[in-house]
PDB file of C-alpha atoms in Angstrom:
ATOM      1  CA  SER Q   4     143.134  90.766 110.436  1.00  0.00           C
ATOM      2  CA  THR Q   5     140.636  93.614 110.861  1.00  0.00           C
ATOM      3  CA  THR Q   6     140.940  97.397 110.894  1.00  0.00           C
ATOM      4  CA  LEU Q   7     139.482  99.394 113.739  1.00  0.00           C
ATOM      5  CA  ASP Q   8     136.550 100.285 111.484  1.00  0.00           C
ATOM      6  CA  LEU Q   9     135.778  96.529 111.142  1.00  0.00           C
ATOM      7  CA  MET Q  10     137.116  96.020 107.660  1.00  0.00           C
ATOM      8  CA  PRO Q  11     138.507  92.552 107.088  1.00  0.00           C
ATOM      9  CA  VAL Q  12     141.998  92.592 105.589  1.00  0.00           C
ATOM     10  CA  GLY Q  13     143.563  89.540 104.050  1.00  0.00           C
ATOM     11  CA  ALA Q  14     143.577  87.403 100.965  1.00  0.00           C
ATOM     12  CA  GLY Q  15     140.098  88.500  99.811  1.00  0.00           C
ATOM     13  CA  LYS Q  16     138.979  91.938  98.692  1.00  0.00           C
ATOM     14  CA  SER Q  17     137.091  94.117 101.220  1.00  0.00           C
ATOM     15  CA  PRO Q  18     134.389  94.938 100.804  1.00  0.00           C
ATOM     16  CA  TRP Q  19     133.426  91.972  98.665  1.00  0.00           C
ATOM     17  CA  PRO Q  20     132.671  93.239  95.084  1.00  0.00           C
ATOM     18  CA  ILE Q  21     129.007  93.424  94.185  1.00  0.00           C
ATOM     19  CA  ALA Q  22     127.550  93.225  90.690  1.00  0.00           C
ATOM     20  CA  VAL Q  23     126.248  96.290  88.955  1.00  0.00           C
ATOM     21  CA  CYS Q  24     124.120  96.332  85.835  1.00  0.00           C
ATOM     22  CA  PRO Q  25     126.073  98.126  83.079  1.00  0.00           C
ATOM     23  CA  THR Q  26     122.879  99.451  81.548  1.00  0.00           C
ATOM     24  CA  ASN Q  27     120.919 101.072  84.415  1.00  0.00           C
ATOM     25  CA  GLY Q  28     123.443 100.886  87.286  1.00  0.00           C
ATOM     26  CA  PHE Q  29     121.288  98.593  89.424  1.00  0.00           C
ATOM     27  CA  VAL Q  30     123.352  97.206  92.287  1.00  0.00           C
ATOM     28  CA  PHE Q  31     122.696  93.541  93.087  1.00  0.00           C
ATOM     29  CA  PHE Q  32     123.015  93.845  96.854  1.00  0.00           C
ATOM     30  CA  LYS Q  33     121.115  90.554  97.340  1.00  0.00           C
ATOM     31  CA  SER Q  34     121.506  87.224  95.522  1.00  0.00           C
ATOM     32  CA  ARG Q  35     117.757  86.994  94.939  1.00  0.00           C
ATOM     33  CA  PHE Q  36     115.024  89.614  94.650  1.00  0.00           C
ATOM     34  CA  THR Q  37     111.302  88.911  94.751  1.00  0.00           C
ATOM     35  CA  ASN Q  38     109.164  90.337  91.944  1.00  0.00           C
ATOM     36  CA  GLU Q  39     107.593  92.633  94.536  1.00  0.00           C
ATOM     37  CA  GLU Q  40     110.993  93.960  95.576  1.00  0.00           C
ATOM     38  CA  LEU Q  41     112.053  94.557  91.973  1.00  0.00           C
ATOM     39  CA  GLU Q  42     108.783  96.393  91.264  1.00  0.00           C
ATOM     40  CA  LYS Q  43     109.256  98.558  94.364  1.00  0.00           C
ATOM     41  CA  LEU Q  44     112.884  99.395  93.332  1.00  0.00           C
ATOM     42  CA  ARG Q  45     112.166 100.015  89.626  1.00  0.00           C
ATOM     43  CA  PRO Q  46     110.989 103.646  89.928  1.00  0.00           C
ATOM     44  CA  HIS Q  47     113.998 104.391  92.173  1.00  0.00           C
ATOM     45  CA  VAL Q  48     116.508 102.824  89.794  1.00  0.00           C
ATOM     46  CA  PHE Q  49     115.112 104.884  86.913  1.00  0.00           C
ATOM     47  CA  SER Q  50     114.869 108.140  88.910  1.00  0.00           C
ATOM     48  CA  ASP Q  51     116.965 111.229  88.418  1.00  0.00           C
ATOM     49  CA  ALA Q  52     118.050 110.867  92.076  1.00  0.00           C
ATOM     50  CA  TYR Q  53     119.615 107.426  91.397  1.00  0.00           C
ATOM     51  CA  ARG Q  54     121.152 108.539  88.132  1.00  0.00           C
ATOM     52  CA  ALA Q  55     122.758 111.405  90.114  1.00  0.00           C
ATOM     53  CA  LEU Q  56     124.464 108.707  92.203  1.00  0.00           C
ATOM     54  CA  SER Q  57     126.129 107.032  89.221  1.00  0.00           C
ATOM     55  CA  GLY Q  58     129.594 108.303  90.327  1.00  0.00           C
ATOM     56  CA  GLU Q  59     129.179 106.929  93.830  1.00  0.00           C
ATOM     57  CA  THR Q  60     130.599 103.535  94.897  1.00  0.00           C
ATOM     58  CA  PRO Q  61     128.544 100.360  94.429  1.00  0.00           C
ATOM     59  CA  TYR Q  62     128.053  99.916  98.192  1.00  0.00           C
ATOM     60  CA  TYR Q  63     126.895 103.497  98.556  1.00  0.00           C
ATOM     61  CA  ARG Q  64     124.302 102.968  95.873  1.00  0.00           C
ATOM     62  CA  ALA Q  65     123.334  99.658  97.409  1.00  0.00           C
ATOM     63  CA  ALA Q  66     122.714 101.344 100.786  1.00  0.00           C
ATOM     64  CA  TRP Q  67     120.583 103.977  99.024  1.00  0.00           C
ATOM     65  CA  LEU Q  68     118.493 101.274  97.358  1.00  0.00           C
ATOM     66  CA  MET Q  69     118.288  99.149 100.545  1.00  0.00           C
ATOM     67  CA  GLU Q  70     116.838 102.162 102.351  1.00  0.00           C
ATOM     68  CA  ARG Q  71     114.186 102.630  99.663  1.00  0.00           C
ATOM     69  CA  LEU Q  72     113.319  98.940  99.772  1.00  0.00           C
ATOM     70  CA  GLY Q  73     112.777  99.223 103.545  1.00  0.00           C
ATOM     71  CA  GLU Q  74     115.660  96.975 104.593  1.00  0.00           C
ATOM     72  CA  PRO Q  75     116.433  96.989 108.343  1.00  0.00           C
ATOM     73  CA  HIS Q  76     118.321 100.090 109.569  1.00  0.00           C
ATOM     74  CA  GLU Q  77     121.358  98.004 110.607  1.00  0.00           C
ATOM     75  CA  LYS Q  78     121.603  96.418 107.221  1.00  0.00           C
ATOM     76  CA  VAL Q  79     121.665  99.793 105.491  1.00  0.00           C
ATOM     77  CA  THR Q  80     124.336 100.925 108.006  1.00  0.00           C
ATOM     78  CA  TRP Q  81     126.510  97.920 106.982  1.00  0.00           C
ATOM     79  CA  GLY Q  82     126.041  98.901 103.369  1.00  0.00           C
ATOM     80  CA  LEU Q  83     127.223 102.365 104.113  1.00  0.00           C
ATOM     81  CA  LEU Q  84     130.157 101.014 106.133  1.00  0.00           C
ATOM     82  CA  GLY Q  85     131.141  98.953 103.057  1.00  0.00           C
ATOM     83  CA  ALA Q  86     130.979 102.162 101.035  1.00  0.00           C
ATOM     84  CA  SER Q  87     133.371 103.852 103.471  1.00  0.00           C
ATOM     85  CA  TRP Q  88     135.773 100.918 102.957  1.00  0.00           C
ATOM     86  CA  GLU Q  89     135.504 101.400  99.204  1.00  0.00           C
ATOM     87  CA  ALA Q  90     136.281 105.121  99.611  1.00  0.00           C
ATOM     88  CA  MET Q  91     139.166 104.834 102.032  1.00  0.00           C
ATOM     89  CA  HIS Q  92     141.701 106.035  99.471  1.00  0.00           C
ATOM     90  CA  ASP Q  93     139.448 108.914  98.325  1.00  0.00           C
ATOM     91  CA  PRO Q  94     139.497 111.396 101.264  1.00  0.00           C
ATOM     92  CA  PRO Q  95     136.648 113.675 100.239  1.00  0.00           C
ATOM     93  CA  ARG Q  96     134.394 110.750  99.512  1.00  0.00           C
ATOM     94  CA  TYR Q  97     135.436 108.849 102.620  1.00  0.00           C
ATOM     95  CA  GLU Q  98     134.704 111.909 104.718  1.00  0.00           C
ATOM     96  CA  ARG Q  99     131.219 112.239 103.194  1.00  0.00           C
ATOM     97  CA  TYR Q 100     130.404 108.533 103.614  1.00  0.00           C
ATOM     98  CA  ALA Q 101     131.821 108.306 107.173  1.00  0.00           C
ATOM     99  CA  THR Q 102     129.893 111.467 108.189  1.00  0.00           C
ATOM    100  CA  GLU Q 103     126.653 109.949 106.857  1.00  0.00           C
ATOM    101  CA  LEU Q 104     127.477 106.745 108.727  1.00  0.00           C
ATOM    102  CA  LEU Q 105     128.086 108.674 111.995  1.00  0.00           C
ATOM    103  CA  VAL Q 106     124.584 110.183 111.666  1.00  0.00           C
ATOM    104  CA  ARG Q 107     123.095 106.652 111.412  1.00  0.00           C
ATOM    105  CA  LEU Q 108     125.042 104.926 114.204  1.00  0.00           C
ATOM    106  CA  PRO Q 109     123.201 106.390 117.249  1.00  0.00           C
ATOM    107  CA  ALA Q 110     119.953 104.714 116.119  1.00  0.00           C
ATOM    108  CA  ASP Q 111     121.756 101.375 115.730  1.00  0.00           C
ATOM    109  CA  VAL Q 112     123.461 101.754 119.162  1.00  0.00           C
ATOM    110  CA  ALA Q 113     120.071 102.516 120.752  1.00  0.00           C
ATOM    111  CA  ALA Q 114     118.490  99.424 119.144  1.00  0.00           C
ATOM    112  CA  LEU Q 115     121.257  96.969 120.181  1.00  0.00           C
ATOM    113  CA  GLN Q 116     122.473  95.442 123.430  1.00  0.00           C
ATOM    114  CA  GLY Q 117     125.559  93.786 124.768  1.00  0.00           C
ATOM    115  CA  ARG Q 118     128.561  93.095 122.573  1.00  0.00           C
ATOM    116  CA  ASP Q 119     126.830  94.322 119.370  1.00  0.00           C
ATOM    117  CA  LYS Q 120     126.024  97.623 120.971  1.00  0.00           C
ATOM    118  CA  ARG Q 121     129.604  98.066 122.176  1.00  0.00           C
ATOM    119  CA  LEU Q 122     130.932  97.163 118.704  1.00  0.00           C
ATOM    120  CA  TYR Q 123     128.905  99.970 117.181  1.00  0.00           C
ATOM    121  CA  GLN Q 124     129.925 102.365 119.950  1.00  0.00           C
ATOM    122  CA  MET Q 125     133.598 101.617 119.167  1.00  0.00           C
ATOM    123  CA  LEU Q 126     132.894 102.124 115.466  1.00  0.00           C
ATOM    124  CA  GLN Q 127     131.343 105.484 116.240  1.00  0.00           C
ATOM    125  CA  GLY Q 128     134.491 106.630 118.120  1.00  0.00           C
ATOM    126  CA  GLU Q 129     136.705 105.222 115.359  1.00  0.00           C
ATOM    127  CA  LEU Q 130     134.890 107.215 112.721  1.00  0.00           C
ATOM    128  CA  GLU Q 131     135.112 110.370 114.818  1.00  0.00           C
ATOM    129  CA  ARG Q 132     138.890 109.888 115.106  1.00  0.00           C
ATOM    130  CA  ARG Q 133     139.298 109.127 111.426  1.00  0.00           C
ATOM    131  CA  LEU Q 134     137.388 112.322 110.625  1.00  0.00           C
ATOM    132  CA  ALA Q 135     139.740 114.321 112.931  1.00  0.00           C
ATOM    133  CA  ARG Q 136     136.945 115.025 115.398  1.00  0.00           C
ATOM    134  CA  PHE Q 137     139.459 114.372 118.173  1.00  0.00           C
ATOM    135  CA  ASP Q 138     137.593 116.075 121.017  1.00  0.00           C
ATOM    136  CA  GLN Q 139     134.423 114.144 120.317  1.00  0.00           C
ATOM    137  CA  ALA Q 140     136.379 110.892 119.866  1.00  0.00           C
ATOM    138  CA  ARG Q 141     138.275 111.369 123.091  1.00  0.00           C
ATOM    139  CA  THR Q 142     135.050 112.104 125.056  1.00  0.00           C
ATOM    140  CA  HIS Q 143     133.396 109.137 123.358  1.00  0.00           C
ATOM    141  CA  PHE Q 144     136.112 106.682 124.352  1.00  0.00           C
ATOM    142  CA  GLU Q 145     136.461 108.063 127.850  1.00  0.00           C
ATOM    143  CA  GLN Q 146     132.690 107.570 128.350  1.00  0.00           C
ATOM    144  CA  PHE Q 147     132.940 104.121 126.729  1.00  0.00           C
ATOM    145  CA  LEU Q 148     135.655 103.139 129.195  1.00  0.00           C
ATOM    146  CA  SER Q 149     133.550 104.231 132.149  1.00  0.00           C
ATOM    147  CA  THR Q 150     130.894 101.588 131.368  1.00  0.00           C
ATOM    148  CA  GLY Q 151     131.244  98.545 133.532  1.00  0.00           C
ATOM    149  CA  ASP Q 152     130.619  95.520 131.258  1.00  0.00           C
ATOM    150  CA  LEU Q 153     133.533  95.840 128.823  1.00  0.00           C
ATOM    151  CA  SER Q 154     135.746  92.903 127.904  1.00  0.00           C
ATOM    152  CA  ALA Q 155     139.500  93.115 128.231  1.00  0.00           C
ATOM    153  CA  ASP Q 156     139.809  93.432 124.404  1.00  0.00           C
ATOM    154  CA  GLU Q 157     137.229  96.237 124.289  1.00  0.00           C
ATOM    155  CA  ARG Q 158     139.169  98.115 127.043  1.00  0.00           C
ATOM    156  CA  ALA Q 159     142.432  97.592 125.143  1.00  0.00           C
ATOM    157  CA  VAL Q 160     140.977  98.956 121.890  1.00  0.00           C
ATOM    158  CA  ALA Q 161     139.482 102.002 123.676  1.00  0.00           C
ATOM    159  CA  ARG Q 162     142.805 102.755 125.420  1.00  0.00           C
ATOM    160  CA  TYR Q 163     144.668 102.336 122.097  1.00  0.00           C
ATOM    161  CA  GLN Q 164     142.169 104.686 120.477  1.00  0.00           C
ATOM    162  CA  LEU Q 165     142.855 107.273 123.203  1.00  0.00           C
ATOM    163  CA  GLY Q 166     146.554 107.061 122.393  1.00  0.00           C
ATOM    164  CA  LEU Q 167     145.831 107.628 118.683  1.00  0.00           C
ATOM    165  CA  ILE Q 168     143.576 110.489 119.531  1.00  0.00           C
ATOM    166  CA  ALA Q 169     146.279 112.098 121.766  1.00  0.00           C
ATOM    167  CA  ALA Q 170     148.693 111.831 118.850  1.00  0.00           C
ATOM    168  CA  ARG Q 171     146.035 113.350 116.533  1.00  0.00           C
ATOM    169  CA  ASP Q 172     146.402 110.253 114.346  1.00  0.00           C
ATOM    170  CA  ARG Q 173     143.547 109.808 111.865  1.00  0.00           C
ATOM    171  CA  GLY Q 174     145.074 106.934 109.981  1.00  0.00           C
ATOM    172  CA  VAL Q 175     143.958 103.333 109.468  1.00  0.00           C
ATOM    173  CA  HIS Q 176     144.990 101.013 112.275  1.00  0.00           C
ATOM    174  CA  PHE Q 177     144.451  97.270 113.044  1.00  0.00           C
ATOM    175  CA  VAL Q 178     142.680  95.639 115.936  1.00  0.00           C
ATOM    176  CA  ARG Q 179     145.707  93.349 116.334  1.00  0.00           C
ATOM    177  CA  ASP Q 180     147.897  96.391 117.108  1.00  0.00           C
ATOM    178  CA  ALA Q 181     145.428  97.557 119.765  1.00  0.00           C
ATOM    179  CA  LEU Q 182     145.499  94.105 121.327  1.00  0.00           C
ATOM    180  CA  GLY Q 183     149.332  93.862 121.123  1.00  0.00           C
ATOM    181  CA  GLU Q 184     149.193  90.863 118.736  1.00  0.00           C
ATOM    182  CA  LYS Q 185     151.655  90.124 115.955  1.00  0.00           C
TER     183      LYS Q 185
END
């Protein structure tokens, strides 16, 4: 099962836990790093800016490091999405992470095509709804529904979202509910 913000829900933990060095807080967001990557990250890991992030979630710190390493925009976006999942029970932190994610998404939407583009567009509207930006979310999903190449599932999710928006519901909901599945 998946939430409307793409978080897998089931037997495993989401997001998947990532290792953090207990000494310097380095987040192991990859299974292997080249020596060049480690050298590039070293000054960042030992910076005051990174130390100031010590209270942030591991995925948030991973996204911060990924950006400094020059990882692709979309990969950093997924790191920040993972951070929003980590923060879902901490409303102020969730709001901060989701707001940061909303700022990133238009660049990803512009760079993608087809189903991937539509997935990110739906995520954008979902985050607006979860942040109680109901007018923007409604406009977003109305415009989304006016595009011609949507699948039946995408239309169902967008219509479900419009119902949640009308009810001013900013809670966590599942894709299966939007699709009428059990």
